[in-house]
PDB file of C-alpha atoms in Angstrom:
ATOM      1  CA  UNK G   1      19.393  -9.168   8.323  1.00 72.00           C
ATOM      2  CA  UNK G   2      16.562  -7.189   9.467  1.00 70.00           C
ATOM      3  CA  UNK G   3      17.632  -3.798   8.888  1.00 75.00           C
ATOM      4  CA  UNK G   4      18.055  -5.372   5.071  1.00 82.00           C
ATOM      5  CA  UNK G   5      14.632  -6.884   5.029  1.00 76.00           C
ATOM      6  CA  UNK G   6      13.381  -2.586   6.142  1.00 75.00           C
ATOM      7  CA  UNK G   7      15.246  -0.847   3.578  1.00 83.00           C
ATOM      8  CA  UNK G   8      14.299  -3.311   0.651  1.00 88.00           C
ATOM      9  CA  UNK G   9      10.636  -4.137   1.862  1.00 91.00           C
ATOM     10  CA  UNK G  10       8.994  -3.372  -1.044  1.00 93.00           C
ATOM     11  CA  UNK G  11      10.785  -5.819  -3.152  1.00 95.00           C
ATOM     12  CA  UNK G  12      11.259  -8.660  -0.604  1.00 94.00           C
ATOM     13  CA  UNK G  13       7.323  -8.322  -0.620  1.00 96.00           C
ATOM     14  CA  UNK G  14       6.716  -7.665  -4.374  1.00 97.00           C
ATOM     15  CA  UNK G  15       9.401 -10.927  -4.779  1.00 97.00           C
ATOM     16  CA  UNK G  16       7.711 -12.989  -2.203  1.00 97.00           C
ATOM     17  CA  UNK G  17       3.815 -12.197  -3.522  1.00 97.00           C
ATOM     18  CA  UNK G  18       4.892 -12.185  -7.168  1.00 96.00           C
ATOM     19  CA  UNK G  19       6.532 -15.615  -7.295  1.00 96.00           C
ATOM     20  CA  UNK G  20       3.889 -16.760  -5.218  1.00 96.00           C
ATOM     21  CA  UNK G  21       1.361 -16.150  -8.105  1.00 95.00           C
ATOM     22  CA  UNK G  22       3.448 -17.156 -10.980  1.00 94.00           C
ATOM     23  CA  UNK G  23       3.883 -20.604  -9.234  1.00 93.00           C
ATOM     24  CA  UNK G  24       0.001 -21.033  -8.162  1.00 93.00           C
ATOM     25  CA  UNK G  25      -0.691 -19.864 -11.769  1.00 85.00           C
ATOM     26  CA  UNK G  26       1.575 -22.063 -13.652  1.00 86.00           C
ATOM     27  CA  UNK G  27       1.122 -25.193 -11.501  1.00 85.00           C
ATOM     28  CA  UNK G  28      -2.495 -25.019 -10.356  1.00 80.00           C
ATOM     29  CA  UNK G  29      -4.609 -24.319 -13.429  1.00 77.00           C
ATOM     30  CA  UNK G  30      -8.056 -24.912 -12.171  1.00 86.00           C
ATOM     31  CA  UNK G  31      -7.592 -22.574  -9.084  1.00 91.00           C
ATOM     32  CA  UNK G  32     -11.021 -22.111  -7.644  1.00 93.00           C
ATOM     33  CA  UNK G  33     -13.329 -18.572  -7.654  1.00 95.00           C
ATOM     34  CA  UNK G  34     -11.659 -18.064  -3.956  1.00 97.00           C
ATOM     35  CA  UNK G  35      -8.737 -19.621  -4.707  1.00 96.00           C
ATOM     36  CA  UNK G  36      -8.161 -16.163  -7.233  1.00 95.00           C
ATOM     37  CA  UNK G  37      -9.691 -13.521  -5.233  1.00 97.00           C
ATOM     38  CA  UNK G  38      -6.885 -14.760  -3.352  1.00 97.00           C
ATOM     39  CA  UNK G  39      -4.213 -13.961  -5.851  1.00 97.00           C
ATOM     40  CA  UNK G  40      -5.871 -11.200  -6.510  1.00 97.00           C
ATOM     41  CA  UNK G  41      -5.659  -9.715  -3.159  1.00 98.00           C
ATOM     42  CA  UNK G  42      -1.792 -10.643  -3.274  1.00 97.00           C
ATOM     43  CA  UNK G  43      -1.317  -8.484  -6.449  1.00 97.00           C
ATOM     44  CA  UNK G  44      -3.505  -5.618  -5.436  1.00 98.00           C
ATOM     45  CA  UNK G  45      -1.873  -5.482  -2.049  1.00 97.00           C
ATOM     46  CA  UNK G  46       1.979  -5.161  -3.127  1.00 97.00           C
ATOM     47  CA  UNK G  47       0.766  -2.374  -6.090  1.00 97.00           C
ATOM     48  CA  UNK G  48      -1.031  -0.579  -2.893  1.00 96.00           C
ATOM     49  CA  UNK G  49       2.404  -1.166  -0.575  1.00 94.00           C
ATOM     50  CA  UNK G  50       4.444   0.941  -3.097  1.00 95.00           C
ATOM     51  CA  UNK G  51       1.889   3.502  -3.789  1.00 95.00           C
ATOM     52  CA  UNK G  52       1.436   3.801  -0.531  1.00 91.00           C
ATOM     53  CA  UNK G  53       5.000   3.767   0.549  1.00 87.00           C
ATOM     54  CA  UNK G  54       6.966   4.830  -2.574  1.00 89.00           C
ATOM     55  CA  UNK G  55       5.412   5.918  -5.661  1.00 90.00           C
ATOM     56  CA  UNK G  56       3.785   8.746  -4.178  1.00 89.00           C
ATOM     57  CA  UNK G  57       5.027   7.526  -1.129  1.00 80.00           C
ATOM     58  CA  UNK G  58       4.305   9.257   2.058  1.00 80.00           C
ATOM     59  CA  UNK G  59       1.190   7.857   4.225  1.00 80.00           C
ATOM     60  CA  UNK G  60       3.792   7.209   7.041  1.00 76.00           C
ATOM     61  CA  UNK G  61       4.971  10.857   6.666  1.00 75.00           C
ATOM     62  CA  UNK G  62       1.287  11.641   6.370  1.00 77.00           C
ATOM     63  CA  UNK G  63       0.481   9.998   9.749  1.00 73.00           C
ATOM     64  CA  UNK G  64       3.285  11.159  11.942  1.00 68.00           C
ATOM     65  CA  UNK G  65       2.749  14.337  11.122  1.00 69.00           C
ATOM     66  CA  UNK G  66      -0.864  14.745  11.629  1.00 68.00           C
ATOM     67  CA  UNK G  67      -1.729  12.165  14.329  1.00 67.00           C
ATOM     68  CA  UNK G  68       1.518  11.087  15.965  1.00 64.00           C
ATOM     69  CA  UNK G  69       2.222  14.785  16.050  1.00 65.00           C
ATOM     70  CA  UNK G  70       6.225  13.934  15.466  1.00 65.00           C
ATOM     71  CA  UNK G  71       9.032  13.131  12.790  1.00 70.00           C
ATOM     72  CA  UNK G  72       9.656   9.302  11.556  1.00 66.00           C
ATOM     73  CA  UNK G  73      12.811   9.003  10.125  1.00 69.00           C
ATOM     74  CA  UNK G  74      13.685   6.730   7.247  1.00 71.00           C
ATOM     75  CA  UNK G  75      15.075   3.740   9.498  1.00 72.00           C
ATOM     76  CA  UNK G  76      11.440   3.771  11.457  1.00 71.00           C
ATOM     77  CA  UNK G  77       9.560   4.286   8.605  1.00 72.00           C
ATOM     78  CA  UNK G  78      11.388   0.874   7.144  1.00 75.00           C
ATOM     79  CA  UNK G  79      11.145  -1.264   9.832  1.00 74.00           C
ATOM     80  CA  UNK G  80       7.461  -0.223  10.187  1.00 75.00           C
ATOM     81  CA  UNK G  81       6.973  -2.277   7.283  1.00 82.00           C
ATOM     82  CA  UNK G  82       7.839  -5.131   8.324  1.00 85.00           C
ATOM     83  CA  UNK G  83       4.947  -6.128  10.427  1.00 87.00           C
ATOM     84  CA  UNK G  84       2.978  -4.544   7.573  1.00 89.00           C
ATOM     85  CA  UNK G  85       4.368  -7.642   5.103  1.00 92.00           C
ATOM     86  CA  UNK G  86       4.065 -10.252   7.497  1.00 92.00           C
ATOM     87  CA  UNK G  87       0.074  -9.368   7.955  1.00 94.00           C
ATOM     88  CA  UNK G  88      -0.165  -8.819   4.043  1.00 96.00           C
ATOM     89  CA  UNK G  89       1.509 -12.425   3.910  1.00 96.00           C
ATOM     90  CA  UNK G  90      -0.364 -14.145   6.138  1.00 96.00           C
ATOM     91  CA  UNK G  91      -3.549 -13.260   5.032  1.00 97.00           C
ATOM     92  CA  UNK G  92      -3.215 -14.201   1.966  1.00 97.00           C
ATOM     93  CA  UNK G  93      -1.159 -17.147   1.283  1.00 97.00           C
ATOM     94  CA  UNK G  94      -2.632 -18.704   4.534  1.00 97.00           C
ATOM     95  CA  UNK G  95      -6.646 -18.799   2.884  1.00 97.00           C
ATOM     96  CA  UNK G  96      -4.876 -19.269  -0.533  1.00 96.00           C
ATOM     97  CA  UNK G  97      -4.291 -23.103   1.114  1.00 95.00           C
ATOM     98  CA  UNK G  98      -7.105 -22.944   3.398  1.00 96.00           C
ATOM     99  CA  UNK G  99      -9.743 -21.739   0.941  1.00 94.00           C
ATOM    100  CA  UNK G 100     -12.593 -23.566   2.802  1.00 95.00           C
ATOM    101  CA  UNK G 101     -12.061 -21.977   6.296  1.00 97.00           C
ATOM    102  CA  UNK G 102     -13.940 -18.779   5.771  1.00 98.00           C
ATOM    103  CA  UNK G 103     -12.470 -17.282   8.749  1.00 98.00           C
ATOM    104  CA  UNK G 104      -9.270 -16.847   7.070  1.00 98.00           C
ATOM    105  CA  UNK G 105     -10.411 -16.339   3.691  1.00 98.00           C
ATOM    106  CA  UNK G 106     -12.496 -13.625   5.357  1.00 98.00           C
ATOM    107  CA  UNK G 107      -9.267 -11.673   6.559  1.00 98.00           C
ATOM    108  CA  UNK G 108      -8.282 -10.182   3.268  1.00 98.00           C
ATOM    109  CA  UNK G 109     -11.718  -9.210   2.423  1.00 98.00           C
ATOM    110  CA  UNK G 110     -11.512  -7.061   5.747  1.00 98.00           C
ATOM    111  CA  UNK G 111      -8.268  -5.768   4.739  1.00 97.00           C
ATOM    112  CA  UNK G 112      -9.680  -4.742   1.051  1.00 97.00           C
ATOM    113  CA  UNK G 113     -12.871  -2.779   2.864  1.00 97.00           C
ATOM    114  CA  UNK G 114     -10.621  -0.998   5.979  1.00 96.00           C
ATOM    115  CA  UNK G 115      -7.888   0.255   3.702  1.00 95.00           C
ATOM    116  CA  UNK G 116     -10.602   1.833   0.969  1.00 96.00           C
ATOM    117  CA  UNK G 117     -12.638   3.172   4.005  1.00 95.00           C
ATOM    118  CA  UNK G 118      -9.504   4.730   5.884  1.00 90.00           C
ATOM    119  CA  UNK G 119      -7.913   6.109   2.915  1.00 93.00           C
ATOM    120  CA  UNK G 120     -11.085   7.959   2.016  1.00 92.00           C
ATOM    121  CA  UNK G 121     -11.532   9.431   5.070  1.00 87.00           C
ATOM    122  CA  UNK G 122      -8.068  10.153   5.723  1.00 85.00           C
ATOM    123  CA  UNK G 123      -8.431  12.710   3.550  1.00 86.00           C
ATOM    124  CA  UNK G 124     -10.297  14.889   6.057  1.00 80.00           C
ATOM    125  CA  UNK G 125      -8.680  13.672   9.089  1.00 79.00           C
ATOM    126  CA  UNK G 126      -5.169  14.437   7.655  1.00 80.00           C
ATOM    127  CA  UNK G 127      -7.223  17.913   5.828  1.00 77.00           C
ATOM    128  CA  UNK G 128      -5.279  17.326   2.576  1.00 81.00           C
ATOM    129  CA  UNK G 129      -5.846  20.044   0.227  1.00 83.00           C
ATOM    130  CA  UNK G 130      -7.212  17.611  -2.615  1.00 86.00           C
ATOM    131  CA  UNK G 131      -9.384  14.434  -2.205  1.00 90.00           C
ATOM    132  CA  UNK G 132      -5.998  11.661  -2.123  1.00 92.00           C
ATOM    133  CA  UNK G 133      -3.961   9.956   0.199  1.00 89.00           C
ATOM    134  CA  UNK G 134      -0.890   8.163  -0.721  1.00 91.00           C
ATOM    135  CA  UNK G 135      -2.248   4.323  -1.664  1.00 93.00           C
ATOM    136  CA  UNK G 136      -6.098   5.960  -2.136  1.00 95.00           C
ATOM    137  CA  UNK G 137      -6.375   4.608  -5.830  1.00 96.00           C
ATOM    138  CA  UNK G 138      -5.364   0.944  -5.091  1.00 97.00           C
ATOM    139  CA  UNK G 139      -6.746   1.106  -1.336  1.00 97.00           C
ATOM    140  CA  UNK G 140     -10.165   2.006  -3.471  1.00 97.00           C
ATOM    141  CA  UNK G 141      -9.299  -1.346  -6.216  1.00 98.00           C
ATOM    142  CA  UNK G 142      -9.079  -3.547  -3.024  1.00 98.00           C
ATOM    143  CA  UNK G 143     -12.227  -2.254  -1.721  1.00 98.00           C
ATOM    144  CA  UNK G 144     -13.770  -3.292  -4.612  1.00 98.00           C
ATOM    145  CA  UNK G 145     -12.029  -6.193  -4.587  1.00 98.00           C
ATOM    146  CA  UNK G 146     -13.046  -7.279  -1.328  1.00 98.00           C
ATOM    147  CA  UNK G 147     -16.602  -5.981  -1.862  1.00 98.00           C
ATOM    148  CA  UNK G 148     -16.915  -8.444  -4.924  1.00 98.00           C
ATOM    149  CA  UNK G 149     -15.380 -11.297  -2.682  1.00 98.00           C
ATOM    150  CA  UNK G 150     -17.948 -10.635   0.126  1.00 98.00           C
ATOM    151  CA  UNK G 151     -20.431 -10.834  -2.360  1.00 98.00           C
ATOM    152  CA  UNK G 152     -19.603 -13.560  -3.817  1.00 98.00           C
ATOM    153  CA  UNK G 153     -19.075 -15.290  -0.176  1.00 98.00           C
ATOM    154  CA  UNK G 154     -22.836 -14.857   0.532  1.00 97.00           C
ATOM    155  CA  UNK G 155     -23.816 -15.885  -2.226  1.00 97.00           C
ATOM    156  CA  UNK G 156     -22.352 -18.874  -3.723  1.00 96.00           C
ATOM    157  CA  UNK G 157     -20.927 -20.156   0.274  1.00 95.00           C
ATOM    158  CA  UNK G 158     -21.981 -21.872   3.026  1.00 93.00           C
ATOM    159  CA  UNK G 159     -20.111 -19.255   5.633  1.00 96.00           C
ATOM    160  CA  UNK G 160     -21.935 -19.226   9.064  1.00 97.00           C
ATOM    161  CA  UNK G 161     -23.041 -15.662  10.546  1.00 97.00           C
ATOM    162  CA  UNK G 162     -21.042 -16.221  13.397  1.00 97.00           C
ATOM    163  CA  UNK G 163     -17.603 -16.806  10.880  1.00 98.00           C
ATOM    164  CA  UNK G 164     -18.178 -13.183   9.600  1.00 98.00           C
ATOM    165  CA  UNK G 165     -18.079 -11.897  13.438  1.00 98.00           C
ATOM    166  CA  UNK G 166     -15.481 -14.154  14.361  1.00 98.00           C
ATOM    167  CA  UNK G 167     -13.738 -12.740  11.101  1.00 98.00           C
ATOM    168  CA  UNK G 168     -13.951  -9.852  12.311  1.00 97.00           C
ATOM    169  CA  UNK G 169     -12.657 -10.502  15.396  1.00 97.00           C
ATOM    170  CA  UNK G 170      -9.396 -12.069  14.863  1.00 97.00           C
ATOM    171  CA  UNK G 171      -9.063  -9.327  11.897  1.00 96.00           C
ATOM    172  CA  UNK G 172      -9.011  -6.577  14.746  1.00 93.00           C
ATOM    173  CA  UNK G 173      -6.717  -8.483  17.150  1.00 93.00           C
ATOM    174  CA  UNK G 174      -4.576  -8.758  13.646  1.00 92.00           C
ATOM    175  CA  UNK G 175      -4.575  -5.725  12.878  1.00 86.00           C
ATOM    176  CA  UNK G 176      -4.754  -4.391  16.813  1.00 84.00           C
ATOM    177  CA  UNK G 177      -1.457  -6.500  16.965  1.00 83.00           C
ATOM    178  CA  UNK G 178       0.492  -5.184  14.384  1.00 81.00           C
ATOM    179  CA  UNK G 179      -0.231  -1.522  15.179  1.00 75.00           C
ATOM    180  CA  UNK G 180       1.327  -2.253  18.624  1.00 73.00           C
ATOM    181  CA  UNK G 181       4.146  -3.161  16.944  1.00 69.00           C
ATOM    182  CA  UNK G 182       4.197  -0.096  15.048  1.00 68.00           C
ATOM    183  CA  UNK G 183       3.731   2.710  18.160  1.00 67.00           C
ATOM    184  CA  UNK G 184       6.228   0.558  19.897  1.00 66.00           C
ATOM    185  CA  UNK G 185       9.137   1.527  17.038  1.00 63.00           C
ATOM    186  CA  UNK G 186       7.911   5.057  16.988  1.00 60.00           C
ATOM    187  CA  UNK G 187       8.157   5.384  21.382  1.00 60.00           C
ATOM    188  CA  UNK G 188       4.757   5.426  22.308  1.00 61.00           C
ATOM    189  CA  UNK G 189       2.429   2.546  24.072  1.00 63.00           C
ATOM    190  CA  UNK G 190      -0.041   1.387  22.310  1.00 57.00           C
ATOM    191  CA  UNK G 191      -2.681   2.537  24.540  1.00 64.00           C
ATOM    192  CA  UNK G 192      -2.368   6.078  23.960  1.00 63.00           C
ATOM    193  CA  UNK G 193      -3.014   5.562  20.159  1.00 64.00           C
ATOM    194  CA  UNK G 194      -7.138   5.940  20.638  1.00 66.00           C
ATOM    195  CA  UNK G 195      -6.253   8.528  22.382  1.00 69.00           C
ATOM    196  CA  UNK G 196      -4.725  10.704  19.728  1.00 66.00           C
ATOM    197  CA  UNK G 197      -7.267   9.676  17.297  1.00 66.00           C
ATOM    198  CA  UNK G 198     -10.418  11.077  19.417  1.00 71.00           C
ATOM    199  CA  UNK G 199      -8.257  13.979  19.967  1.00 70.00           C
ATOM    200  CA  UNK G 200      -7.671  14.850  16.329  1.00 67.00           C
ATOM    201  CA  UNK G 201     -11.445  13.735  15.253  1.00 64.00           C
ATOM    202  CA  UNK G 202     -12.381  16.301  18.080  1.00 70.00           C
ATOM    203  CA  UNK G 203     -10.190  18.907  16.673  1.00 67.00           C
ATOM    204  CA  UNK G 204     -11.698  18.569  13.030  1.00 59.00           C
ATOM    205  CA  UNK G 205     -15.188  18.768  15.077  1.00 55.00           C
ATOM    206  CA  UNK G 206     -14.038  21.934  16.444  1.00 58.00           C
TER     207      UNK G 206
END
C-alpha cells in the first residue's frame, strides 16, 4: 500500500485535497476569510507538487545532485513525497476546521513564504543557468498568498505576538521531522544535512 501511494503520490494528494475543496465549497457556502485562505493554500500546494515533481519536475534530482552529491532512485524519490503529502494535508485541513487557533492557521502561511524564498535562493545555490527552479512559479504564488494571509491576520485578527513565534517554532519542528524522514530514506543522518548546506554555501562564496 505504501509503495502504491508513493508511486501515485501526486494523484492521491490531488484527489484528497481536490475532493475536500469541492465538498467544502458546496457544503459550506458561508466560509469565513481564513477558511477561504486555507482552500487557496490547498489548491496552490497541489499545483506546486505537480510543478516541482512532475511538470517540469526534477526538484528532488536537483537537490540530490547539488546538495547530497548522490543519485536518488525513482523509488526513493516517490517515497520521499509521502512525508511531504502528510505535511501539506495536516497544514491545510486541520486549520480549516480550527480557523481561530492562530498557531495552526499560521503554519500554511509560513510554508508558503518559506517555499517562495527557498526556490528563489535555490537558483544561485544550485547554480541554475536560467532563473528558475522546478516549482518556482507556484512557489512564488504561495509566497504571495502567504503574505496576503499574514497581512490579513495582522490587520483584522487578534493574533498575539507569542502565537506568531510559537507557530514559527512548531513549523520548523514539523519541517525538521519531515526532513529527517527524507534524509533517512537516502541513507543520511539528518544532523549531517546542515553541514552539507554550510559546505555548499561556502563553495558558492569561494
